[in-house]
PDB file of C-alpha atoms in Angstrom:
ATOM      1  CA  UNK A   1     102.929 109.600 115.469  1.00  0.00           C
ATOM      2  CA  UNK A   2      99.397 108.266 115.133  1.00  0.00           C
ATOM      3  CA  UNK A   3      97.695 105.160 116.437  1.00  0.00           C
ATOM      4  CA  UNK A   4      95.072 102.523 115.696  1.00  0.00           C
ATOM      5  CA  UNK A   5      92.651 100.844 118.081  1.00  0.00           C
ATOM      6  CA  UNK A   6      91.192  97.458 117.224  1.00  0.00           C
ATOM      7  CA  UNK A   7      88.047  96.353 119.032  1.00  0.00           C
ATOM      8  CA  UNK A   8      85.303  93.718 118.868  1.00  0.00           C
ATOM      9  CA  UNK A   9      81.755  93.540 120.196  1.00  0.00           C
ATOM     10  CA  UNK A  10      80.706  91.026 122.864  1.00  0.00           C
ATOM     11  CA  UNK A  11      79.181  88.661 120.281  1.00  0.00           C
ATOM     12  CA  UNK A  12      82.480  88.754 118.326  1.00  0.00           C
ATOM     13  CA  UNK A  13      80.617  89.426 115.105  1.00  0.00           C
ATOM     14  CA  UNK A  14      81.433  93.132 114.696  1.00  0.00           C
ATOM     15  CA  UNK A  15      85.070  94.104 114.195  1.00  0.00           C
ATOM     16  CA  UNK A  16      86.054  97.749 114.573  1.00  0.00           C
ATOM     17  CA  UNK A  17      89.307  99.537 113.774  1.00  0.00           C
ATOM     18  CA  UNK A  18      89.672 103.270 114.403  1.00  0.00           C
ATOM     19  CA  UNK A  19      92.706 105.426 113.701  1.00  0.00           C
ATOM     20  CA  UNK A  20      94.042 108.870 114.498  1.00  0.00           C
ATOM     21  CA  UNK A  21      96.477 109.821 111.718  1.00  0.00           C
ATOM     22  CA  UNK A  22      96.802 113.602 112.020  1.00  0.00           C
ATOM     23  CA  UNK A  23     100.599 113.565 112.471  1.00  0.00           C
ATOM     24  CA  UNK A  24     101.025 110.895 109.788  1.00  0.00           C
ATOM     25  CA  UNK A  25      99.165 112.944 107.182  1.00  0.00           C
ATOM     26  CA  UNK A  26     100.929 116.137 108.261  1.00  0.00           C
ATOM     27  CA  UNK A  27     104.305 114.471 107.644  1.00  0.00           C
ATOM     28  CA  UNK A  28     103.160 113.290 104.205  1.00  0.00           C
ATOM     29  CA  UNK A  29     101.862 116.779 103.366  1.00  0.00           C
ATOM     30  CA  UNK A  30     105.228 118.345 104.255  1.00  0.00           C
ATOM     31  CA  UNK A  31     107.324 115.770 102.383  1.00  0.00           C
ATOM     32  CA  UNK A  32     105.274 115.988  99.193  1.00  0.00           C
ATOM     33  CA  UNK A  33     104.247 119.662  99.430  1.00  0.00           C
ATOM     34  CA  UNK A  34     100.618 118.675  99.005  1.00  0.00           C
ATOM     35  CA  UNK A  35      97.752 120.986  98.136  1.00  0.00           C
ATOM     36  CA  UNK A  36      94.672 120.939 100.355  1.00  0.00           C
ATOM     37  CA  UNK A  37      92.933 118.587  97.916  1.00  0.00           C
ATOM     38  CA  UNK A  38      95.776 116.086  97.487  1.00  0.00           C
ATOM     39  CA  UNK A  39      96.447 116.192 101.256  1.00  0.00           C
ATOM     40  CA  UNK A  40      92.844 115.133 101.860  1.00  0.00           C
ATOM     41  CA  UNK A  41      93.016 112.438  99.180  1.00  0.00           C
ATOM     42  CA  UNK A  42      96.370 110.934 100.185  1.00  0.00           C
ATOM     43  CA  UNK A  43      95.472 111.275 103.874  1.00  0.00           C
ATOM     44  CA  UNK A  44      92.385 109.128 103.409  1.00  0.00           C
ATOM     45  CA  UNK A  45      94.362 106.492 101.496  1.00  0.00           C
ATOM     46  CA  UNK A  46      97.163 106.472 104.103  1.00  0.00           C
ATOM     47  CA  UNK A  47      94.640 106.042 106.934  1.00  0.00           C
ATOM     48  CA  UNK A  48      92.865 103.151 105.229  1.00  0.00           C
ATOM     49  CA  UNK A  49      96.142 101.458 104.340  1.00  0.00           C
ATOM     50  CA  UNK A  50      97.465 101.752 107.899  1.00  0.00           C
ATOM     51  CA  UNK A  51      94.256 100.251 109.302  1.00  0.00           C
ATOM     52  CA  UNK A  52      94.276  97.295 106.886  1.00  0.00           C
ATOM     53  CA  UNK A  53      98.015  96.841 107.483  1.00  0.00           C
ATOM     54  CA  UNK A  54      97.343  96.416 111.208  1.00  0.00           C
ATOM     55  CA  UNK A  55      95.231  93.335 110.402  1.00  0.00           C
ATOM     56  CA  UNK A  56      98.182  91.422 108.928  1.00  0.00           C
ATOM     57  CA  UNK A  57      99.569  88.488 110.914  1.00  0.00           C
ATOM     58  CA  UNK A  58     103.312  88.690 110.244  1.00  0.00           C
ATOM     59  CA  UNK A  59     105.630  91.693 110.476  1.00  0.00           C
ATOM     60  CA  UNK A  60     106.805  91.351 106.864  1.00  0.00           C
ATOM     61  CA  UNK A  61     103.254  91.101 105.477  1.00  0.00           C
ATOM     62  CA  UNK A  62     102.371  94.190 103.452  1.00  0.00           C
ATOM     63  CA  UNK A  63      99.353  95.919 101.971  1.00  0.00           C
ATOM     64  CA  UNK A  64      99.343  98.372  99.066  1.00  0.00           C
ATOM     65  CA  UNK A  65      96.316 100.454  98.197  1.00  0.00           C
ATOM     66  CA  UNK A  66      96.299 102.046  94.731  1.00  0.00           C
ATOM     67  CA  UNK A  67      93.785 104.551  93.414  1.00  0.00           C
ATOM     68  CA  UNK A  68      94.107 104.821  89.641  1.00  0.00           C
ATOM     69  CA  UNK A  69      91.811 107.637  88.618  1.00  0.00           C
ATOM     70  CA  UNK A  70      91.685 109.937  85.609  1.00  0.00           C
ATOM     71  CA  UNK A  71      91.298 113.082  87.729  1.00  0.00           C
ATOM     72  CA  UNK A  72      93.875 115.872  88.072  1.00  0.00           C
ATOM     73  CA  UNK A  73      95.585 114.241  91.083  1.00  0.00           C
ATOM     74  CA  UNK A  74      96.577 111.193  89.041  1.00  0.00           C
ATOM     75  CA  UNK A  75      97.358 107.844  90.689  1.00  0.00           C
ATOM     76  CA  UNK A  76      97.510 107.713  94.498  1.00  0.00           C
ATOM     77  CA  UNK A  77      99.433 104.926  96.235  1.00  0.00           C
ATOM     78  CA  UNK A  78     100.019 103.994  99.874  1.00  0.00           C
ATOM     79  CA  UNK A  79     101.735 100.967 101.325  1.00  0.00           C
ATOM     80  CA  UNK A  80     102.176  99.613 104.835  1.00  0.00           C
ATOM     81  CA  UNK A  81     103.794  96.612 106.445  1.00  0.00           C
ATOM     82  CA  UNK A  82     102.637  95.095 109.696  1.00  0.00           C
ATOM     83  CA  UNK A  83     105.211  97.192 111.535  1.00  0.00           C
ATOM     84  CA  UNK A  84     103.276 100.421 111.923  1.00  0.00           C
ATOM     85  CA  UNK A  85     105.121 102.283 109.169  1.00  0.00           C
ATOM     86  CA  UNK A  86     103.067 103.672 106.303  1.00  0.00           C
ATOM     87  CA  UNK A  87     104.087 105.705 103.261  1.00  0.00           C
ATOM     88  CA  UNK A  88     102.486 106.968 100.079  1.00  0.00           C
ATOM     89  CA  UNK A  89     102.467 109.476  97.255  1.00  0.00           C
ATOM     90  CA  UNK A  90     100.253 111.335  94.791  1.00  0.00           C
ATOM     91  CA  UNK A  91     101.374 111.499  91.165  1.00  0.00           C
ATOM     92  CA  UNK A  92     100.495 115.214  90.948  1.00  0.00           C
ATOM     93  CA  UNK A  93     100.842 116.591  94.491  1.00  0.00           C
ATOM     94  CA  UNK A  94     100.096 120.182  93.519  1.00  0.00           C
ATOM     95  CA  UNK A  95      96.735 119.434  91.938  1.00  0.00           C
ATOM     96  CA  UNK A  96      93.995 121.434  93.659  1.00  0.00           C
ATOM     97  CA  UNK A  97      90.285 122.065  93.254  1.00  0.00           C
ATOM     98  CA  UNK A  98      87.927 124.649  94.779  1.00  0.00           C
ATOM     99  CA  UNK A  99      85.892 123.740  97.842  1.00  0.00           C
ATOM    100  CA  UNK A 100      82.595 122.167  96.772  1.00  0.00           C
ATOM    101  CA  UNK A 101      79.717 124.644  96.954  1.00  0.00           C
ATOM    102  CA  UNK A 102      77.184 121.867  97.558  1.00  0.00           C
ATOM    103  CA  UNK A 103      78.549 120.809 100.973  1.00  0.00           C
ATOM    104  CA  UNK A 104      81.593 123.015 101.672  1.00  0.00           C
ATOM    105  CA  UNK A 105      83.972 120.032 101.596  1.00  0.00           C
ATOM    106  CA  UNK A 106      87.258 119.390  99.818  1.00  0.00           C
ATOM    107  CA  UNK A 107      86.560 117.889  96.401  1.00  0.00           C
ATOM    108  CA  UNK A 108      88.475 114.611  96.720  1.00  0.00           C
ATOM    109  CA  UNK A 109      86.161 112.840  94.264  1.00  0.00           C
ATOM    110  CA  UNK A 110      86.830 115.518  91.646  1.00  0.00           C
ATOM    111  CA  UNK A 111      90.586 115.182  92.136  1.00  0.00           C
ATOM    112  CA  UNK A 112      90.450 111.395  91.883  1.00  0.00           C
ATOM    113  CA  UNK A 113      88.034 111.097  88.963  1.00  0.00           C
ATOM    114  CA  UNK A 114      86.905 107.774  87.505  1.00  0.00           C
ATOM    115  CA  UNK A 115      89.023 104.647  87.577  1.00  0.00           C
ATOM    116  CA  UNK A 116      89.853 101.700  89.810  1.00  0.00           C
ATOM    117  CA  UNK A 117      90.832 100.831  93.358  1.00  0.00           C
ATOM    118  CA  UNK A 118      93.335  98.007  93.756  1.00  0.00           C
ATOM    119  CA  UNK A 119      94.383  96.268  96.958  1.00  0.00           C
ATOM    120  CA  UNK A 120      97.545  94.152  96.868  1.00  0.00           C
ATOM    121  CA  UNK A 121      98.395  91.929  99.827  1.00  0.00           C
ATOM    122  CA  UNK A 122     101.795  90.240 100.127  1.00  0.00           C
ATOM    123  CA  UNK A 123     101.663  87.607 102.869  1.00  0.00           C
ATOM    124  CA  UNK A 124     104.715  85.576 101.877  1.00  0.00           C
ATOM    125  CA  UNK A 125     103.075  83.418  99.208  1.00  0.00           C
ATOM    126  CA  UNK A 126     104.584  82.923  95.740  1.00  0.00           C
ATOM    127  CA  UNK A 127     102.369  85.653  94.330  1.00  0.00           C
ATOM    128  CA  UNK A 128     100.715  88.570  96.148  1.00  0.00           C
ATOM    129  CA  UNK A 129      96.908  88.618  96.232  1.00  0.00           C
ATOM    130  CA  UNK A 130      95.440  91.440  94.150  1.00  0.00           C
ATOM    131  CA  UNK A 131      91.826  92.610  94.020  1.00  0.00           C
ATOM    132  CA  UNK A 132      90.452  95.454  91.904  1.00  0.00           C
ATOM    133  CA  UNK A 133      87.090  97.221  91.800  1.00  0.00           C
ATOM    134  CA  UNK A 134      85.827 100.196  89.849  1.00  0.00           C
ATOM    135  CA  UNK A 135      85.618 103.465  91.749  1.00  0.00           C
ATOM    136  CA  UNK A 136      82.001 104.238  92.568  1.00  0.00           C
ATOM    137  CA  UNK A 137      82.416 107.701  94.099  1.00  0.00           C
ATOM    138  CA  UNK A 138      86.107 108.599  94.252  1.00  0.00           C
ATOM    139  CA  UNK A 139      85.640 109.535  97.909  1.00  0.00           C
ATOM    140  CA  UNK A 140      87.876 106.554  98.921  1.00  0.00           C
ATOM    141  CA  UNK A 141      85.796 105.413 101.920  1.00  0.00           C
ATOM    142  CA  UNK A 142      82.755 104.397  99.890  1.00  0.00           C
ATOM    143  CA  UNK A 143      84.991 102.785  97.271  1.00  0.00           C
ATOM    144  CA  UNK A 144      86.769 100.728  99.905  1.00  0.00           C
ATOM    145  CA  UNK A 145      83.451  99.532 101.344  1.00  0.00           C
ATOM    146  CA  UNK A 146      82.500  98.343  97.851  1.00  0.00           C
ATOM    147  CA  UNK A 147      85.852  96.546  97.590  1.00  0.00           C
ATOM    148  CA  UNK A 148      85.316  94.670 100.866  1.00  0.00           C
ATOM    149  CA  UNK A 149      81.853  93.579  99.758  1.00  0.00           C
ATOM    150  CA  UNK A 150      82.778  92.550  96.211  1.00  0.00           C
ATOM    151  CA  UNK A 151      86.210  91.021  96.803  1.00  0.00           C
ATOM    152  CA  UNK A 152      85.889  89.667 100.362  1.00  0.00           C
ATOM    153  CA  UNK A 153      82.084  89.339 100.666  1.00  0.00           C
ATOM    154  CA  UNK A 154      82.321  91.260 103.954  1.00  0.00           C
ATOM    155  CA  UNK A 155      79.711  93.995 104.598  1.00  0.00           C
ATOM    156  CA  UNK A 156      81.648  97.004 105.884  1.00  0.00           C
ATOM    157  CA  UNK A 157      81.234 100.610 106.909  1.00  0.00           C
ATOM    158  CA  UNK A 158      84.193 102.868 106.204  1.00  0.00           C
ATOM    159  CA  UNK A 159      84.726 106.447 107.328  1.00  0.00           C
ATOM    160  CA  UNK A 160      87.826 108.448 106.390  1.00  0.00           C
ATOM    161  CA  UNK A 161      88.501 112.142 106.797  1.00  0.00           C
ATOM    162  CA  UNK A 162      91.159 114.837 106.672  1.00  0.00           C
ATOM    163  CA  UNK A 163      90.604 118.378 107.946  1.00  0.00           C
ATOM    164  CA  UNK A 164      93.025 120.860 106.355  1.00  0.00           C
ATOM    165  CA  UNK A 165      93.523 124.149 108.201  1.00  0.00           C
ATOM    166  CA  UNK A 166      93.679 127.572 106.521  1.00  0.00           C
ATOM    167  CA  UNK A 167      97.501 127.452 106.558  1.00  0.00           C
ATOM    168  CA  UNK A 168      97.359 124.026 104.830  1.00  0.00           C
ATOM    169  CA  UNK A 169      98.509 122.218 107.980  1.00  0.00           C
ATOM    170  CA  UNK A 170      96.586 119.084 108.927  1.00  0.00           C
ATOM    171  CA  UNK A 171      94.196 119.901 111.746  1.00  0.00           C
ATOM    172  CA  UNK A 172      92.665 116.431 112.063  1.00  0.00           C
ATOM    173  CA  UNK A 173      92.859 113.128 110.203  1.00  0.00           C
ATOM    174  CA  UNK A 174      91.734 109.587 110.817  1.00  0.00           C
ATOM    175  CA  UNK A 175      88.947 107.154 110.237  1.00  0.00           C
ATOM    176  CA  UNK A 176      87.407 103.786 110.924  1.00  0.00           C
ATOM    177  CA  UNK A 177      86.520 100.482 109.322  1.00  0.00           C
ATOM    178  CA  UNK A 178      83.696  98.372 110.763  1.00  0.00           C
ATOM    179  CA  UNK A 179      83.178  94.856 109.412  1.00  0.00           C
ATOM    180  CA  UNK A 180      80.268  92.467 109.995  1.00  0.00           C
ATOM    181  CA  UNK A 181      80.860  88.745 110.395  1.00  0.00           C
ATOM    182  CA  UNK A 182      78.360  86.211 108.962  1.00  0.00           C
ATOM    183  CA  UNK A 183      76.646  85.500 112.308  1.00  0.00           C
ATOM    184  CA  UNK A 184      75.992  89.134 113.188  1.00  0.00           C
ATOM    185  CA  UNK A 185      72.452  89.510 114.561  1.00  0.00           C
ATOM    186  CA  UNK A 186      69.880  91.772 112.953  1.00  0.00           C
ATOM    187  CA  UNK A 187      69.402  93.812 116.138  1.00  0.00           C
ATOM    188  CA  UNK A 188      73.148  94.511 116.299  1.00  0.00           C
ATOM    189  CA  UNK A 189      73.171  95.575 112.664  1.00  0.00           C
ATOM    190  CA  UNK A 190      70.223  97.914 113.316  1.00  0.00           C
ATOM    191  CA  UNK A 191      72.015  99.534 116.262  1.00  0.00           C
ATOM    192  CA  UNK A 192      75.171  99.988 114.197  1.00  0.00           C
ATOM    193  CA  UNK A 193      73.259 101.546 111.315  1.00  0.00           C
ATOM    194  CA  UNK A 194      71.605 103.994 113.707  1.00  0.00           C
ATOM    195  CA  UNK A 195      74.974 104.927 115.218  1.00  0.00           C
ATOM    196  CA  UNK A 196      76.496 105.442 111.777  1.00  0.00           C
ATOM    197  CA  UNK A 197      73.739 107.935 110.991  1.00  0.00           C
ATOM    198  CA  UNK A 198      74.684 109.912 114.115  1.00  0.00           C
ATOM    199  CA  UNK A 199      78.348 110.002 113.071  1.00  0.00           C
ATOM    200  CA  UNK A 200      77.880 112.419 110.193  1.00  0.00           C
ATOM    201  CA  UNK A 201      81.401 113.873 110.138  1.00  0.00           C
ATOM    202  CA  UNK A 202      84.462 111.828 111.109  1.00  0.00           C
ATOM    203  CA  UNK A 203      86.885 114.751 111.137  1.00  0.00           C
ATOM    204  CA  UNK A 204      84.728 116.858 113.457  1.00  0.00           C
ATOM    205  CA  UNK A 205      84.882 114.093 116.086  1.00  0.00           C
ATOM    206  CA  UNK A 206      88.638 113.694 115.636  1.00  0.00           C
ATOM    207  CA  UNK A 207      89.172 117.458 115.751  1.00  0.00           C
ATOM    208  CA  UNK A 208      87.199 117.722 118.992  1.00  0.00           C
ATOM    209  CA  UNK A 209      88.484 114.667 120.849  1.00  0.00           C
ATOM    210  CA  UNK A 210      91.664 113.423 119.064  1.00  0.00           C
ATOM    211  CA  UNK A 211      90.709 110.033 120.446  1.00  0.00           C
ATOM    212  CA  UNK A 212      90.137 106.829 118.470  1.00  0.00           C
ATOM    213  CA  UNK A 213      88.184 105.289 121.345  1.00  0.00           C
ATOM    214  CA  UNK A 214      85.660 108.131 121.096  1.00  0.00           C
ATOM    215  CA  UNK A 215      85.015 107.069 117.510  1.00  0.00           C
ATOM    216  CA  UNK A 216      84.480 103.490 118.691  1.00  0.00           C
ATOM    217  CA  UNK A 217      82.192 104.666 121.521  1.00  0.00           C
ATOM    218  CA  UNK A 218      79.972 106.486 119.035  1.00  0.00           C
ATOM    219  CA  UNK A 219      79.931 103.572 116.599  1.00  0.00           C
ATOM    220  CA  UNK A 220      79.187 101.009 119.327  1.00  0.00           C
ATOM    221  CA  UNK A 221      76.730 102.994 121.431  1.00  0.00           C
ATOM    222  CA  UNK A 222      74.244 100.614 123.034  1.00  0.00           C
ATOM    223  CA  UNK A 223      76.529  97.615 122.491  1.00  0.00           C
ATOM    224  CA  UNK A 224      79.233  96.095 124.668  1.00  0.00           C
ATOM    225  CA  UNK A 225      82.711  95.840 123.204  1.00  0.00           C
ATOM    226  CA  UNK A 226      86.332  95.418 124.203  1.00  0.00           C
ATOM    227  CA  UNK A 227      89.507  96.980 122.837  1.00  0.00           C
ATOM    228  CA  UNK A 228      91.887  94.270 121.644  1.00  0.00           C
ATOM    229  CA  UNK A 229      94.947  96.257 120.677  1.00  0.00           C
ATOM    230  CA  UNK A 230      96.485  99.684 120.390  1.00  0.00           C
ATOM    231  CA  UNK A 231      99.154 100.109 117.762  1.00  0.00           C
ATOM    232  CA  UNK A 232     101.331 103.135 116.956  1.00  0.00           C
ATOM    233  CA  UNK A 233     101.680 104.193 113.315  1.00  0.00           C
ATOM    234  CA  UNK A 234     104.151 106.549 111.694  1.00  0.00           C
ATOM    235  CA  UNK A 235     104.912 107.926 108.244  1.00  0.00           C
ATOM    236  CA  UNK A 236     108.270 106.414 107.401  1.00  0.00           C
ATOM    237  CA  UNK A 237     110.061 105.380 104.212  1.00  0.00           C
ATOM    238  CA  UNK A 238     112.568 102.540 104.417  1.00  0.00           C
ATOM    239  CA  UNK A 239     114.447 103.367 101.234  1.00  0.00           C
ATOM    240  CA  UNK A 240     118.261 103.492 101.318  1.00  0.00           C
ATOM    241  CA  UNK A 241     121.187 103.855  98.949  1.00  0.00           C
ATOM    242  CA  UNK A 242     121.877 100.129  99.270  1.00  0.00           C
ATOM    243  CA  UNK A 243     118.305  99.214  98.286  1.00  0.00           C
ATOM    244  CA  UNK A 244     118.425 101.541  95.288  1.00  0.00           C
ATOM    245  CA  UNK A 245     121.727  99.965  94.208  1.00  0.00           C
ATOM    246  CA  UNK A 246     120.157  96.518  94.447  1.00  0.00           C
ATOM    247  CA  UNK A 247     117.255  97.735  92.312  1.00  0.00           C
ATOM    248  CA  UNK A 248     119.623  99.053  89.632  1.00  0.00           C
ATOM    249  CA  UNK A 249     121.605  95.799  89.651  1.00  0.00           C
ATOM    250  CA  UNK A 250     118.376  93.834  89.239  1.00  0.00           C
ATOM    251  CA  UNK A 251     117.565  95.521  85.888  1.00  0.00           C
ATOM    252  CA  UNK A 252     120.491  93.598  84.375  1.00  0.00           C
ATOM    253  CA  UNK A 253     123.853  94.235  82.671  1.00  0.00           C
ATOM    254  CA  UNK A 254     122.396  95.348  79.320  1.00  0.00           C
ATOM    255  CA  UNK A 255     120.427  98.229  80.826  1.00  0.00           C
ATOM    256  CA  UNK A 256     123.308  99.325  83.089  1.00  0.00           C
ATOM    257  CA  UNK A 257     125.671  99.385  80.076  1.00  0.00           C
ATOM    258  CA  UNK A 258     123.213 101.619  78.235  1.00  0.00           C
ATOM    259  CA  UNK A 259     123.140 104.057  81.168  1.00  0.00           C
ATOM    260  CA  UNK A 260     126.967 104.118  81.209  1.00  0.00           C
ATOM    261  CA  UNK A 261     127.208 104.713  77.461  1.00  0.00           C
ATOM    262  CA  UNK A 262     124.532 107.422  77.336  1.00  0.00           C
ATOM    263  CA  UNK A 263     124.837 109.330  80.616  1.00  0.00           C
ATOM    264  CA  UNK A 264     127.711 107.867  82.702  1.00  0.00           C
ATOM    265  CA  UNK A 265     125.589 108.632  85.770  1.00  0.00           C
ATOM    266  CA  UNK A 266     122.195 107.909  87.285  1.00  0.00           C
ATOM    267  CA  UNK A 267     119.811 109.795  89.527  1.00  0.00           C
ATOM    268  CA  UNK A 268     117.024 107.980  91.342  1.00  0.00           C
ATOM    269  CA  UNK A 269     114.231 109.770  93.185  1.00  0.00           C
ATOM    270  CA  UNK A 270     112.147 107.952  95.805  1.00  0.00           C
ATOM    271  CA  UNK A 271     108.426 108.504  95.216  1.00  0.00           C
ATOM    272  CA  UNK A 272     107.602 108.028  98.899  1.00  0.00           C
ATOM    273  CA  UNK A 273     110.034 110.405 100.644  1.00  0.00           C
ATOM    274  CA  UNK A 274     111.554 112.449  97.779  1.00  0.00           C
ATOM    275  CA  UNK A 275     115.084 111.334  98.688  1.00  0.00           C
ATOM    276  CA  UNK A 276     117.491 111.623  95.748  1.00  0.00           C
ATOM    277  CA  UNK A 277     120.272 109.098  95.180  1.00  0.00           C
ATOM    278  CA  UNK A 278     123.091 109.931  92.743  1.00  0.00           C
ATOM    279  CA  UNK A 279     125.449 107.370  91.221  1.00  0.00           C
ATOM    280  CA  UNK A 280     128.560 108.293  89.230  1.00  0.00           C
ATOM    281  CA  UNK A 281     130.448 106.328  86.558  1.00  0.00           C
ATOM    282  CA  UNK A 282     132.481 104.324  89.097  1.00  0.00           C
ATOM    283  CA  UNK A 283     129.310 103.372  90.968  1.00  0.00           C
ATOM    284  CA  UNK A 284     127.679 102.168  87.765  1.00  0.00           C
ATOM    285  CA  UNK A 285     130.757 100.187  86.715  1.00  0.00           C
ATOM    286  CA  UNK A 286     130.749  98.443  90.100  1.00  0.00           C
ATOM    287  CA  UNK A 287     127.049  97.659  89.781  1.00  0.00           C
ATOM    288  CA  UNK A 288     127.580  96.397  86.219  1.00  0.00           C
ATOM    289  CA  UNK A 289     130.198  93.917  87.426  1.00  0.00           C
ATOM    290  CA  UNK A 290     127.837  92.759  90.179  1.00  0.00           C
ATOM    291  CA  UNK A 291     125.008  92.289  87.660  1.00  0.00           C
ATOM    292  CA  UNK A 292     127.338  90.337  85.330  1.00  0.00           C
ATOM    293  CA  UNK A 293     128.466  88.085  88.195  1.00  0.00           C
ATOM    294  CA  UNK A 294     124.841  87.353  89.099  1.00  0.00           C
ATOM    295  CA  UNK A 295     124.106  86.401  85.473  1.00  0.00           C
ATOM    296  CA  UNK A 296     127.154  84.087  85.333  1.00  0.00           C
ATOM    297  CA  UNK A 297     126.055  82.341  88.521  1.00  0.00           C
ATOM    298  CA  UNK A 298     122.576  81.854  87.051  1.00  0.00           C
ATOM    299  CA  UNK A 299     124.069  80.287  83.915  1.00  0.00           C
ATOM    300  CA  UNK A 300     126.149  77.898  86.019  1.00  0.00           C
ATOM    301  CA  UNK A 301     123.099  76.844  88.034  1.00  0.00           C
ATOM    302  CA  UNK A 302     121.076  76.245  84.836  1.00  0.00           C
ATOM    303  CA  UNK A 303     123.887  74.147  83.311  1.00  0.00           C
ATOM    304  CA  UNK A 304     124.212  72.087  86.508  1.00  0.00           C
ATOM    305  CA  UNK A 305     120.498  71.300  86.370  1.00  0.00           C
ATOM    306  CA  UNK A 306     120.738  69.736  82.893  1.00  0.00           C
TER     307      UNK A 306
END
């Protein structure tokens, strides 16, 4: 279990969200058998997604963050509803790179490569909102800051980190997002910039204190602020056999018939939790009938409308 703190300064022009996600990333690392590099990469994406998800207004609102790079890790995806549950996956979980000699850090940028960052928000409208920017560094945090500026016109500071222990367990994980509102005063911005310079390593602070408020204290030193909310977060997949059945039915009778003719069975693997769902010939025949009934009902509705 991790948690997020949301805070605001006294002028209400600086919004801060800080998260401790050590247990969340550890659960993801175990489920997906991640390498040190992919654990760091997915951990950063999970943390950012959980923070942005906590900003949503309604419980069913969702946010999906997709990193589509050409590096050895392949695409990285995380999604979160406004219920505190976050989940994600890396296309190639075993991909690994040596520690960078230049700074001794995990080479997330090398694993991600060049590509795009896409944020998809579903807030109950007819179509989800989608924004995409090119990756500028592949380090995730810097790329997300660019996204906020280009897509939302909101100047932001983003810090994300994952500390992987020698046994590949997650020693510390978390991060922050600070956003400036239009009326933010120059003196407040100067103080924040100075504080950001002091906070050189997010994971070292998390590893020492395991406290999101300590992150906020460092970021807001010299400024008054108040904590608005504390919210628990957890790695959890909401897939089920029933949902997978509904997904198979939705592909339509033609496709289900083809599966019956060619294989007489189906196996579906969940990307987010690695659960495997098996369906035999009787299951597929039942789903085929359901798909055919849905099509007939659609035809009746169309005829009634003419």
